[in-house]
mmCIF file of C-alpha atoms and ligand atoms in Angstrom:
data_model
loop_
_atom_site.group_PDB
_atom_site.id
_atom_site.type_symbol
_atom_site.label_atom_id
_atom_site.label_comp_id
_atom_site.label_asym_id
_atom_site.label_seq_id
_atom_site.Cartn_x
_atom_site.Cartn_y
_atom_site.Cartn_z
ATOM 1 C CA UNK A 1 -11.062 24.936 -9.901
ATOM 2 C CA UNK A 2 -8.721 21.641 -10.775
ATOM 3 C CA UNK A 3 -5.352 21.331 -8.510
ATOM 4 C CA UNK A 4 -2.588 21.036 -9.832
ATOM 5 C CA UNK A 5 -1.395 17.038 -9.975
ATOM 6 C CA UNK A 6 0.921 15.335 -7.794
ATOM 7 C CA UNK A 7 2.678 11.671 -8.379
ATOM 8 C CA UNK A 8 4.889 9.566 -6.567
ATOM 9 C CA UNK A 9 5.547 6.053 -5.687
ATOM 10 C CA UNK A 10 7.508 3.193 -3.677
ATOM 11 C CA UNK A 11 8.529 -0.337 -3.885
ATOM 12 C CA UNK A 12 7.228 -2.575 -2.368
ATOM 13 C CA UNK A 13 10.610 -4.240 -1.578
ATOM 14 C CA UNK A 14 10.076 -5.344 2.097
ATOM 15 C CA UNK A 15 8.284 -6.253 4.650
ATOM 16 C CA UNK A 16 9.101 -2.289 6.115
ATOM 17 C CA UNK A 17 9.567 0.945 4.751
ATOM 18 C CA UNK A 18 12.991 2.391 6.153
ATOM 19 C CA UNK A 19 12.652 5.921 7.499
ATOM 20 C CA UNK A 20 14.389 7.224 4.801
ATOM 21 C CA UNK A 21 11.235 6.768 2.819
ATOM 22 C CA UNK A 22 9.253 8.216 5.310
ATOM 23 C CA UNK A 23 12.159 11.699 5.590
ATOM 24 C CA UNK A 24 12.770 11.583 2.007
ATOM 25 C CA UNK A 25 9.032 10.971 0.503
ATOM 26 C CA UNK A 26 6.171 10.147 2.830
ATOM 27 C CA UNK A 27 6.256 13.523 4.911
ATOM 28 C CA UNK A 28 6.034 15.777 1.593
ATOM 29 C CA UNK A 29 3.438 13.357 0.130
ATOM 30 C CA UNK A 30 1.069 13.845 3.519
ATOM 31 C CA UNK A 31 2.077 17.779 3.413
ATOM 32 C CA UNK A 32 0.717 18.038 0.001
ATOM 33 C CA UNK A 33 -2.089 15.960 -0.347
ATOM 34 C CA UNK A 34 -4.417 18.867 0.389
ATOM 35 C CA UNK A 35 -3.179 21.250 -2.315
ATOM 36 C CA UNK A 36 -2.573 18.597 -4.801
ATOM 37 C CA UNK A 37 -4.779 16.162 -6.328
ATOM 38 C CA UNK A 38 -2.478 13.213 -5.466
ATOM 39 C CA UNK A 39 -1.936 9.989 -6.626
ATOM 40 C CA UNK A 40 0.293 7.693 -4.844
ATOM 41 C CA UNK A 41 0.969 3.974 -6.251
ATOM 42 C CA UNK A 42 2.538 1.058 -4.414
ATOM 43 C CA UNK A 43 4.849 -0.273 -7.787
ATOM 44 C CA UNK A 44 4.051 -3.772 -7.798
ATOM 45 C CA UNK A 45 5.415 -4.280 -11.129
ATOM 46 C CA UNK A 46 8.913 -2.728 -10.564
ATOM 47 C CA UNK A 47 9.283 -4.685 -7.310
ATOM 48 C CA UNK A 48 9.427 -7.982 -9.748
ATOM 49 C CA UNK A 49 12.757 -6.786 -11.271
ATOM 50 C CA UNK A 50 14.115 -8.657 -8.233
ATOM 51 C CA UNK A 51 13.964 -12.124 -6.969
ATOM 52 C CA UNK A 52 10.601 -12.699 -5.020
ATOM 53 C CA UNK A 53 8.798 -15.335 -3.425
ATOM 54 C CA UNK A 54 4.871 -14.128 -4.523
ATOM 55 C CA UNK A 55 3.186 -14.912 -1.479
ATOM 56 C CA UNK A 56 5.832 -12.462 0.234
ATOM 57 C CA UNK A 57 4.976 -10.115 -2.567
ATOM 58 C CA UNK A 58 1.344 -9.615 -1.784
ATOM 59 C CA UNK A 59 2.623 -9.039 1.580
ATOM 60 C CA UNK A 60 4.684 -6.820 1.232
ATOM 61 C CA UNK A 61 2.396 -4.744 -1.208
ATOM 62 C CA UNK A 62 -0.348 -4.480 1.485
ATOM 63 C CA UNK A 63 2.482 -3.864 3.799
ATOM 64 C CA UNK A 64 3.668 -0.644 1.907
ATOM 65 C CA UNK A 65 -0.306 0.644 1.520
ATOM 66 C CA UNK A 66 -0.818 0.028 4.936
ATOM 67 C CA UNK A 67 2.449 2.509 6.118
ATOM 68 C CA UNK A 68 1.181 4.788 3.290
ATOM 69 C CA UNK A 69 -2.059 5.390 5.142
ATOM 70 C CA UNK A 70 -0.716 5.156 8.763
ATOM 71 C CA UNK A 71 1.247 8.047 7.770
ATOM 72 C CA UNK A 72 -1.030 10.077 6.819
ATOM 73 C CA UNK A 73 -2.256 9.443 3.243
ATOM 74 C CA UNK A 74 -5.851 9.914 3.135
ATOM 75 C CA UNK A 75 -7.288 7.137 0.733
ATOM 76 C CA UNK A 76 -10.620 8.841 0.803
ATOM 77 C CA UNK A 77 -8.734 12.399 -0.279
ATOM 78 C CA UNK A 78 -5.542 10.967 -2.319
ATOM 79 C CA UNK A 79 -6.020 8.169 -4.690
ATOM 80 C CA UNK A 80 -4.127 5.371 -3.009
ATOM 81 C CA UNK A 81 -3.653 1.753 -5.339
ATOM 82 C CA UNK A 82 -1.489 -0.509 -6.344
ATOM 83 C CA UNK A 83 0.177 -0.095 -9.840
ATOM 84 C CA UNK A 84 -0.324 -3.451 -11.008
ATOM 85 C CA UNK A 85 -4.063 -3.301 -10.872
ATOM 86 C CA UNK A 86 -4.272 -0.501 -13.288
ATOM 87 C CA UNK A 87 -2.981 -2.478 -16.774
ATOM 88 C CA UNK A 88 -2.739 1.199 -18.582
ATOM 89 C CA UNK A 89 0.865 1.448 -16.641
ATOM 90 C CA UNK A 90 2.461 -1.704 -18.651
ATOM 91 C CA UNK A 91 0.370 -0.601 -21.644
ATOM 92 C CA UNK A 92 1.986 3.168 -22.125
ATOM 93 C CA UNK A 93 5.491 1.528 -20.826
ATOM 94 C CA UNK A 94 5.234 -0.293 -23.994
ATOM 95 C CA UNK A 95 4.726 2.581 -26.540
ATOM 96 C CA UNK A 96 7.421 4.684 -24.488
ATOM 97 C CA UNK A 97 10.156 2.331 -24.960
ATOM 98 C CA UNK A 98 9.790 2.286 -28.464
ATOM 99 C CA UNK A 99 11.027 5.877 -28.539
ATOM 100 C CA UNK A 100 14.109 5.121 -25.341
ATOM 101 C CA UNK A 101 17.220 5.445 -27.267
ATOM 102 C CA UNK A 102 19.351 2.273 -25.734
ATOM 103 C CA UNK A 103 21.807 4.404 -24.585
ATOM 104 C CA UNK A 104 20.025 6.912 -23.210
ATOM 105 C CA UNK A 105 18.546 3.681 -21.059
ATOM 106 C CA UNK A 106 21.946 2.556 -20.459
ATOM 107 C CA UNK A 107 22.754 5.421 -18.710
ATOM 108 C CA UNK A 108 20.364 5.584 -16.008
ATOM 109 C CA UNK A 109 22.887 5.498 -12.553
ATOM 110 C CA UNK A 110 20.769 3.182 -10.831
ATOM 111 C CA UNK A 111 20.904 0.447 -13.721
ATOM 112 C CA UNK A 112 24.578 1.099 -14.334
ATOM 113 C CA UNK A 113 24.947 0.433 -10.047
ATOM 114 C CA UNK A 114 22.527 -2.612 -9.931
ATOM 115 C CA UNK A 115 23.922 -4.620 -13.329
ATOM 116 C CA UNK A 116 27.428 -3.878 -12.291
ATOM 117 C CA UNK A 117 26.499 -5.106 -8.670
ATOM 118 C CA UNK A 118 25.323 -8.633 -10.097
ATOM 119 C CA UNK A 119 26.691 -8.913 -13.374
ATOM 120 C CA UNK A 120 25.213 -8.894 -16.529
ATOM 121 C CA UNK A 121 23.891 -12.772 -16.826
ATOM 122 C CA UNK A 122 22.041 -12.198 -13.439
ATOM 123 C CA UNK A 123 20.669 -8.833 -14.562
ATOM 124 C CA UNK A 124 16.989 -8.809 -16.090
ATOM 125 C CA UNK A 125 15.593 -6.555 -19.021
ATOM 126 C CA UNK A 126 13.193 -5.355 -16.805
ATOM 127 C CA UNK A 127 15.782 -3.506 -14.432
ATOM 128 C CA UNK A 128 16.843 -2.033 -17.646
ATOM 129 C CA UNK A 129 13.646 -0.632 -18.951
ATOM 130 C CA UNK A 130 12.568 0.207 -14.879
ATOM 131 C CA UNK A 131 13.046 4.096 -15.507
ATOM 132 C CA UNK A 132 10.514 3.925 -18.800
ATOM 133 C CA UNK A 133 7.611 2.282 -16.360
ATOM 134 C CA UNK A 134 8.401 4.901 -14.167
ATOM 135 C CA UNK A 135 7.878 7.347 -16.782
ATOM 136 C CA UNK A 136 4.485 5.808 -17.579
ATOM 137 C CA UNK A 137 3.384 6.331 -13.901
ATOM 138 C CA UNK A 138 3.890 9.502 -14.411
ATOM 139 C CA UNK A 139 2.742 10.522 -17.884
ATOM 140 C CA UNK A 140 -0.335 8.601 -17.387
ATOM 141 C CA UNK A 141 -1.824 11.080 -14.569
ATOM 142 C CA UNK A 142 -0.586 14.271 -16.525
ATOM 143 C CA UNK A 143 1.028 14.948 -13.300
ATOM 144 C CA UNK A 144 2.644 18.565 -12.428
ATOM 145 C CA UNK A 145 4.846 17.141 -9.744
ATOM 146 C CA UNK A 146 6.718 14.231 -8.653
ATOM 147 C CA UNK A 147 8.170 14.536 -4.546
ATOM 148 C CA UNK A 148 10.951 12.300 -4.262
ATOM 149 C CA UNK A 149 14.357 11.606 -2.877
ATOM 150 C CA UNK A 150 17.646 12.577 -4.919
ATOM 151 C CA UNK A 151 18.054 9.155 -5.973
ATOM 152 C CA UNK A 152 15.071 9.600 -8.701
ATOM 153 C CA UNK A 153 16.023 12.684 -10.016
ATOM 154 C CA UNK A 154 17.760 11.446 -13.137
ATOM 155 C CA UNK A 155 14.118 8.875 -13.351
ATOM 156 C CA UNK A 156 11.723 12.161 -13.989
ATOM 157 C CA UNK A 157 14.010 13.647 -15.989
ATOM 158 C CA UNK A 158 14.083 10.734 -18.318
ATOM 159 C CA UNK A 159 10.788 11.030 -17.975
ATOM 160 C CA UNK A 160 10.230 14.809 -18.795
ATOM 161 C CA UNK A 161 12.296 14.118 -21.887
ATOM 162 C CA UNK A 162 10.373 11.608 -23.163
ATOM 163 C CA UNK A 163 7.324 13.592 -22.614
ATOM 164 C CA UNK A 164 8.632 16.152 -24.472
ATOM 165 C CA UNK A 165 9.752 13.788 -27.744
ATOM 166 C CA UNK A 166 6.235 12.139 -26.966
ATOM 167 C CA UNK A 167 4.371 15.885 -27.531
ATOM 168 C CA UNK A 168 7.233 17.043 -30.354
ATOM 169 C CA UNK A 169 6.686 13.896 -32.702
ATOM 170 C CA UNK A 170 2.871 13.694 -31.878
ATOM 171 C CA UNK A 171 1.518 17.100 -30.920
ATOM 172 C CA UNK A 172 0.453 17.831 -27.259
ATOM 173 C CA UNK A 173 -0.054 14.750 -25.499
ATOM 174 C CA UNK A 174 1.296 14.805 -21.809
ATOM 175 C CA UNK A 175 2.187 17.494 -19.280
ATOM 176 C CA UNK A 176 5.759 17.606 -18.352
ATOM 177 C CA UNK A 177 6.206 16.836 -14.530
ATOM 178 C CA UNK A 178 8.768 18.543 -12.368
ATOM 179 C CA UNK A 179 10.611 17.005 -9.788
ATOM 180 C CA UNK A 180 10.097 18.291 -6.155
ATOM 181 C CA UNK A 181 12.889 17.742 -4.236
ATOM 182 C CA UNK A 182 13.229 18.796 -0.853
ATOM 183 C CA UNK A 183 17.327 20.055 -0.348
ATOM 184 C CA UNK A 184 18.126 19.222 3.259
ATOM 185 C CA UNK A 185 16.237 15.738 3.770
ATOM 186 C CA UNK A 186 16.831 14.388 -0.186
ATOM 187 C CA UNK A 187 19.361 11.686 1.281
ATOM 188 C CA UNK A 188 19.409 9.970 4.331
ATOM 189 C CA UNK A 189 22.248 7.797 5.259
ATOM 190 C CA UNK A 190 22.896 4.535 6.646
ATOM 191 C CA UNK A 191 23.753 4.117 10.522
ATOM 192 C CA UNK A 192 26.443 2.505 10.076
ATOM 193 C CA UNK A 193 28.126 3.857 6.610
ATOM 194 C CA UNK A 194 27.038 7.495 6.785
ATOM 195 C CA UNK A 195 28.428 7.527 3.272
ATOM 196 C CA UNK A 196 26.018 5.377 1.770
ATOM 197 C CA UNK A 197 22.276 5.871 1.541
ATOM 198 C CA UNK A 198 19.827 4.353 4.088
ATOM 199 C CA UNK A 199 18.068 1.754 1.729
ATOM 200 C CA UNK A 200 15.828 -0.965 1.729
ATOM 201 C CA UNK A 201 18.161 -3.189 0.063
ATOM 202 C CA UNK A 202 20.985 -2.665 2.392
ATOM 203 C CA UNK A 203 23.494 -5.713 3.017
ATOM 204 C CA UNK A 204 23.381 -5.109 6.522
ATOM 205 C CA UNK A 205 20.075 -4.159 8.567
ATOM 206 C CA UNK A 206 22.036 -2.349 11.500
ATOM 207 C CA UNK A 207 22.654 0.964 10.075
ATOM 208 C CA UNK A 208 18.519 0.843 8.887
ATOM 209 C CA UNK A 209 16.137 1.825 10.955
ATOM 210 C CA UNK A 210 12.692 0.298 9.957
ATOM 211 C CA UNK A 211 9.379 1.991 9.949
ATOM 212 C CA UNK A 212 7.304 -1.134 11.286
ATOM 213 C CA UNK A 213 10.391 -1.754 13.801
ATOM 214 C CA UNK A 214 9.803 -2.494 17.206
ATOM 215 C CA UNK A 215 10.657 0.793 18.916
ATOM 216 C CA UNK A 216 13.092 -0.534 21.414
ATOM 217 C CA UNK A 217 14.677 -2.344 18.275
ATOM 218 C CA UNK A 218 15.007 1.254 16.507
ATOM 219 C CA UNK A 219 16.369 2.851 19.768
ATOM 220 C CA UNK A 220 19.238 0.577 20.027
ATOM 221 C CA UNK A 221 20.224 1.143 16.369
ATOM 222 C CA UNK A 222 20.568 4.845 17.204
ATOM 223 C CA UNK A 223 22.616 3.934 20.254
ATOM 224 C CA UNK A 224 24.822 2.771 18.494
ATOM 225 C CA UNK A 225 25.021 5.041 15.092
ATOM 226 C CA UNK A 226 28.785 5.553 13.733
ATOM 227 C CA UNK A 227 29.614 8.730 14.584
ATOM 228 C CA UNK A 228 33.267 10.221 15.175
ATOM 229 C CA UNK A 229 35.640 10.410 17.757
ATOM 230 C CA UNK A 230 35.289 14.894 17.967
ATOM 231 C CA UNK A 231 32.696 14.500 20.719
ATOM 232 C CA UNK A 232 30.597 17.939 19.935
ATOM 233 C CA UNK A 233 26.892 17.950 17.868
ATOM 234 C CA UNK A 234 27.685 19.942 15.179
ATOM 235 C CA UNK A 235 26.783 19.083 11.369
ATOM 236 C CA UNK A 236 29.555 19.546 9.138
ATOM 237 C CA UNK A 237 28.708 16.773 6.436
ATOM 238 C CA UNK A 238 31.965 16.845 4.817
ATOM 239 C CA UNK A 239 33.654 16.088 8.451
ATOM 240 C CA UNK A 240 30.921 14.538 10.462
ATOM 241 C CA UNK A 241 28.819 12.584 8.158
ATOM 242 C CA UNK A 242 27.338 10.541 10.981
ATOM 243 C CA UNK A 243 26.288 12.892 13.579
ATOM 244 C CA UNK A 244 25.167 15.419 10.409
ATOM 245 C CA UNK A 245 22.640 12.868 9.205
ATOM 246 C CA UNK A 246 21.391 12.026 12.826
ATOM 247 C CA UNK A 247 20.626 15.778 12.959
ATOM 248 C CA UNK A 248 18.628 16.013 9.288
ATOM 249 C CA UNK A 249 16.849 12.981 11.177
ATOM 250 C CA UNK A 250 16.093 14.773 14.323
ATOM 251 C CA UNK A 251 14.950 17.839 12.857
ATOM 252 C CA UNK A 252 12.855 16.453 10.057
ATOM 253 C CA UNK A 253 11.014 14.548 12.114
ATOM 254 C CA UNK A 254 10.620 17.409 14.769
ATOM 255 C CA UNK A 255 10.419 20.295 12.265
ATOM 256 C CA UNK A 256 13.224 21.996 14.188
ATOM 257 C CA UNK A 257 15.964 23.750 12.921
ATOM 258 C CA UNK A 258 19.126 21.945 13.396
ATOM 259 C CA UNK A 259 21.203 25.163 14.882
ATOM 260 C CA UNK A 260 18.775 24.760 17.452
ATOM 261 C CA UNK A 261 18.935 21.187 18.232
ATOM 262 C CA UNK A 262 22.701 22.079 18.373
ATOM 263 C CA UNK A 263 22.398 24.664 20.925
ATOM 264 C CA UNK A 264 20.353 21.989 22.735
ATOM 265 C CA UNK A 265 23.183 19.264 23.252
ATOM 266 C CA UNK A 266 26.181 21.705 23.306
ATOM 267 C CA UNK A 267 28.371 20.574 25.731
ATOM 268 C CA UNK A 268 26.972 17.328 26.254
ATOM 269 C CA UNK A 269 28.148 14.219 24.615
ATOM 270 C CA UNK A 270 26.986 11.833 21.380
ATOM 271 C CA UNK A 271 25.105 9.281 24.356
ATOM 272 C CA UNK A 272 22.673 12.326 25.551
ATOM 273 C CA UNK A 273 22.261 13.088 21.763
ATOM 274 C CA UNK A 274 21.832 9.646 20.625
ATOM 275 C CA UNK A 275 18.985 9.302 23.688
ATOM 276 C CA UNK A 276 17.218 12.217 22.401
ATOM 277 C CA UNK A 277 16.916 11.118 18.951
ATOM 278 C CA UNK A 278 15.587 7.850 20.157
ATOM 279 C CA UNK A 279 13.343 9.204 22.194
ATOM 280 C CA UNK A 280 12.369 11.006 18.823
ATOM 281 C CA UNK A 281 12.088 8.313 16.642
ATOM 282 C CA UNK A 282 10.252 6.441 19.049
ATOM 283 C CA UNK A 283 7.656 8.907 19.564
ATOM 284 C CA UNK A 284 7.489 9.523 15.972
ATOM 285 C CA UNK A 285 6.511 5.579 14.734
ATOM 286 C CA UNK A 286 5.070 4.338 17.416
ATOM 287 C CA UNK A 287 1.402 5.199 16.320
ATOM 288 C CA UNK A 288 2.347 4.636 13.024
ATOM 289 C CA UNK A 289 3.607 1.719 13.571
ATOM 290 C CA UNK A 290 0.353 0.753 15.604
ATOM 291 C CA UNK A 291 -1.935 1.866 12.726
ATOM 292 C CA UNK A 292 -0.049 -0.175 10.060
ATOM 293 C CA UNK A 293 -0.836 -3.134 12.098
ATOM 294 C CA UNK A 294 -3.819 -2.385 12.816
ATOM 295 C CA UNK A 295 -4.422 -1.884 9.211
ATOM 296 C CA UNK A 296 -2.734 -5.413 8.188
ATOM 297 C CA UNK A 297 -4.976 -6.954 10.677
ATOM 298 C CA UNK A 298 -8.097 -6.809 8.308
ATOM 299 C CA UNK A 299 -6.444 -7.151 4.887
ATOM 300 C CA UNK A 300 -9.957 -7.541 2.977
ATOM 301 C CA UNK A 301 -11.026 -3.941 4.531
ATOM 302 C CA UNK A 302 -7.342 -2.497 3.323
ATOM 303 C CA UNK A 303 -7.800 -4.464 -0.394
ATOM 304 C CA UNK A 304 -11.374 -3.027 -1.229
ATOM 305 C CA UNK A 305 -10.186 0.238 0.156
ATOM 306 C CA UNK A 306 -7.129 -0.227 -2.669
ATOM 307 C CA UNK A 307 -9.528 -1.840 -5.157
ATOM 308 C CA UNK A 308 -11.582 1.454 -5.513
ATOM 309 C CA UNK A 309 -8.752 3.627 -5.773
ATOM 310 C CA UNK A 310 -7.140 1.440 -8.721
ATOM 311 C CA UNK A 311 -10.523 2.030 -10.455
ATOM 312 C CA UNK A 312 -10.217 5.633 -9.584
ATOM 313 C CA UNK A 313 -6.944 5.957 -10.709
ATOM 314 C CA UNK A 314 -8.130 3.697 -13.996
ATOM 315 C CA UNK A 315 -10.162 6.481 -15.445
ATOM 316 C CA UNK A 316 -8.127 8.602 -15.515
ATOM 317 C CA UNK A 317 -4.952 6.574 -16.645
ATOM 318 C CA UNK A 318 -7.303 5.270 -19.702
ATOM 319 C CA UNK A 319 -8.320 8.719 -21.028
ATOM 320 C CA UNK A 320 -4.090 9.428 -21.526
ATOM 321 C CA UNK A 321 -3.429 6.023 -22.664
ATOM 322 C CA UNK A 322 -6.193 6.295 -25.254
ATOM 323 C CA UNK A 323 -5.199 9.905 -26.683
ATOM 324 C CA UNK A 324 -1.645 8.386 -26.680
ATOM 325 C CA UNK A 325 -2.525 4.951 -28.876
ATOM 326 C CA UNK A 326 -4.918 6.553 -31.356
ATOM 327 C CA UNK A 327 -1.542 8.828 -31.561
ATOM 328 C CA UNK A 328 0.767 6.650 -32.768
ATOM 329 C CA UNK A 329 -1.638 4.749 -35.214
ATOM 330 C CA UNK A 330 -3.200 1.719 -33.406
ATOM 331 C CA UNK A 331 -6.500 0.890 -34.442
ATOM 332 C CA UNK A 332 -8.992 2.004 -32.076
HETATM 333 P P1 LIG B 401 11.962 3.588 -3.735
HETATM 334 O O1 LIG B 401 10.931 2.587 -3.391
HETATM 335 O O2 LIG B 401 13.379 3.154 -3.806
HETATM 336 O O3 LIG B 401 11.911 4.799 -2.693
HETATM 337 C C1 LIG B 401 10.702 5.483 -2.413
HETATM 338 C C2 LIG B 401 10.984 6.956 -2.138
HETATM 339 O O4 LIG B 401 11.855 7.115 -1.013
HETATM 340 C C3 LIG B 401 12.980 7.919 -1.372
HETATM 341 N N1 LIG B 401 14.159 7.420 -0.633
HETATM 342 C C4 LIG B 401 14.935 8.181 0.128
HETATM 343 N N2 LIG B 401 14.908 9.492 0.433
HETATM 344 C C5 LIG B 401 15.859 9.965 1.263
HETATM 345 N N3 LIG B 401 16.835 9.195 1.793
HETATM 346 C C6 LIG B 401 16.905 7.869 1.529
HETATM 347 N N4 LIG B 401 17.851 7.122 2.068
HETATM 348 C C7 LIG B 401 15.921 7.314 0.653
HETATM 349 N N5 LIG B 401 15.702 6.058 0.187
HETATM 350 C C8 LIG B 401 14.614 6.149 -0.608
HETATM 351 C C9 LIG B 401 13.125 7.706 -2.869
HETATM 352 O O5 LIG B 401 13.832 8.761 -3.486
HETATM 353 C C10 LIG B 401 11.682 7.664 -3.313
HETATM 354 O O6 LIG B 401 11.150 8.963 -3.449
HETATM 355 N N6 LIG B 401 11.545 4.157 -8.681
HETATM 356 C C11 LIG B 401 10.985 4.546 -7.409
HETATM 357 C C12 LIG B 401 9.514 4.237 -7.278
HETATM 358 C C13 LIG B 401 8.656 4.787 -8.371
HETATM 359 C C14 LIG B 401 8.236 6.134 -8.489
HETATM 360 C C15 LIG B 401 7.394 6.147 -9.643
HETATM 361 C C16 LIG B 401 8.485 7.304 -7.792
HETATM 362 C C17 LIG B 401 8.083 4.082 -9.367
HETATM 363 N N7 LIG B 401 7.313 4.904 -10.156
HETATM 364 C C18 LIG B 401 6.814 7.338 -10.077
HETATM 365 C C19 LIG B 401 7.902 8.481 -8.223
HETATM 366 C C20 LIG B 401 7.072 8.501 -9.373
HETATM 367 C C21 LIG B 401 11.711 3.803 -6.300
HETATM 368 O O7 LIG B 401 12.286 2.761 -6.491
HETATM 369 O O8 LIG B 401 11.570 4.350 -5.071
#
């Protein structure tokens, strides 16, 4: 029997994922590789919506496979590639934009945030039209789920309702996706503004702790976290936004529940917390960390490794993108 289909994605956007990516994506994406057929794509193409130097760009793109795999993504079990090597992505993008109402593109949070952020004369089309190749990565797989962090919720449901104008104006064409979107570890914060999210992009790299870090590096950002002047480890978001999101850390990456972890440090202070979580985070990426590297050290094995899932991924990205153009009335 088939399983049920599974889709998700990151940007290749530096040289490291941040472990918010790793709490927020990567550990549902390894936890449901086996009952999903899975299909996980580094997105190339949606990294060029912001200023790159190419050489970095290739780097950073076998940089993101490489973390995918040392954390657990089997490329021989999950289909593993690189979005840009599969044209059907920019192919479907093209037919789905023709039915994006402007403003229902203009209201996508993350554009409205990013084009406000640089203005408009420093803001390219292709930020605007981001969410409808996102929507192509999706539709393309028929895909059943989509495990990501809160910040793409609004993305798949763009996506689900242009699946759904795709099927009403054309007859059944795609499967609509739900998101998956795991409640306590959706949003991880920044270190040092606990009110903002942890993100790649971040104007200041203290408060984010990098995946490809070297430990110590990560240790001493935890050391010194924000946190508040109350003294006790207790998570009350609204009041304690620091220590609360150094406890969805701890206990995501521990699978402990954070009552316990509480019980653990009652009565002691943030330092003997703070030393614990290190201690945590160290444990947690230093073998990933060595098996990225060790990965990036033969970049022709990791390329023909991504080469054969892109044609994996191809066939079955063609047979959707096919159905869809005879569809609409291009000439097959
Ligand atoms: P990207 O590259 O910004 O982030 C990758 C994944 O990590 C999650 N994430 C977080 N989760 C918790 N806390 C955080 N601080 C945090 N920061 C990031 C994101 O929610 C995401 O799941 N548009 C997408 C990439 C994409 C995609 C797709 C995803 C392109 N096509 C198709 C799913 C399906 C993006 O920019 O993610």
């Amino acid at each position: 029997m088939s399983r049920p289909r599974l889709y998700s994605g990151m940007q290749p956007s530096a040289d490291s994922l941040q472990i918010g990516n790793y709490i927020g994506a990567l550990i549902q994406w390894r936890d449901l590789q086996e009952a999903y057929e899975a299909f996980f794509s580094v997105v190339d193409l949606h990294a060029l919506t912001q200023p790159n130097d190419p050489e970095e760009l290739r780097q950073q793109t076998r940089r993101t496979a490489a973390q995918y795999i040392a954390a657990g993504i089997e490329p021989s079990k999950s289909t593993l590639y690189v979005q840009s090597q599969v044209p059907a992505h920019a192919q479907l993008q093209w037919v789905l934009s023709t039915m994006t109402g402007f403003g229902e593109a203009s209201r996508m949070t993350q554009f409205k945030d990013k084009s406000h952020r640089y203005g408009a004369d420093k803001t390219n089309v292709g930020l605007f039209t981001y969410p409808i190749l996102m929507a192509a990565d999706i539709l393309l797989y028929q895909t059943d789920i989509v495990p990501v962090g809160d910040d793409q919720k609004q993305h798949v449901e763009l996506t689900r309702d242009l699946a759904e104008r795709f099927n009403g104006r054309y007859g059944e064409t795609f499967r609509i996706p739900m998101p998956v979107i795991q409640r306590d570890t959706a949003r991880i914060y920044d270190l040092q503004n606990p009110l903002a999210k942890m993100s790649k992009s971040a104007e200041s790299d203290a408060g984010v702790v990098w995946m490809l870090d070297d430990p110590s590096v990560s240790a001493k950002k935890i050391m010194r976290a924000v946190t508040d002047s109350e003294g006790s480890v207790r998570f009350d978001k609204e009041n304690k936004p620091g220590v609360s999101n150094l406890l969805v850390i701890y206990a995501a990456l521990t699978g402990r529940q954070i009552p316990s972890i509480e019980d653990e440090y009652a009565g002691r202070g943030y330092g003997d917390f703070k030393k614990g979580l290190a201690e945590v985070v160290v444990e947690e990426f230093g073998p990933v960390r060595a098996r990225a590297l060790e990965l990036l050290d033969d970049p022709a094995e990791l390329d023909r490794i991504l080469a054969s899932n892109a044609a994996r991924a191809s066939e079955v990205a063609e047979k959707t993108l096919d159905d869809v153009y005879a569809k609409v009335g291009l000439l097959r």
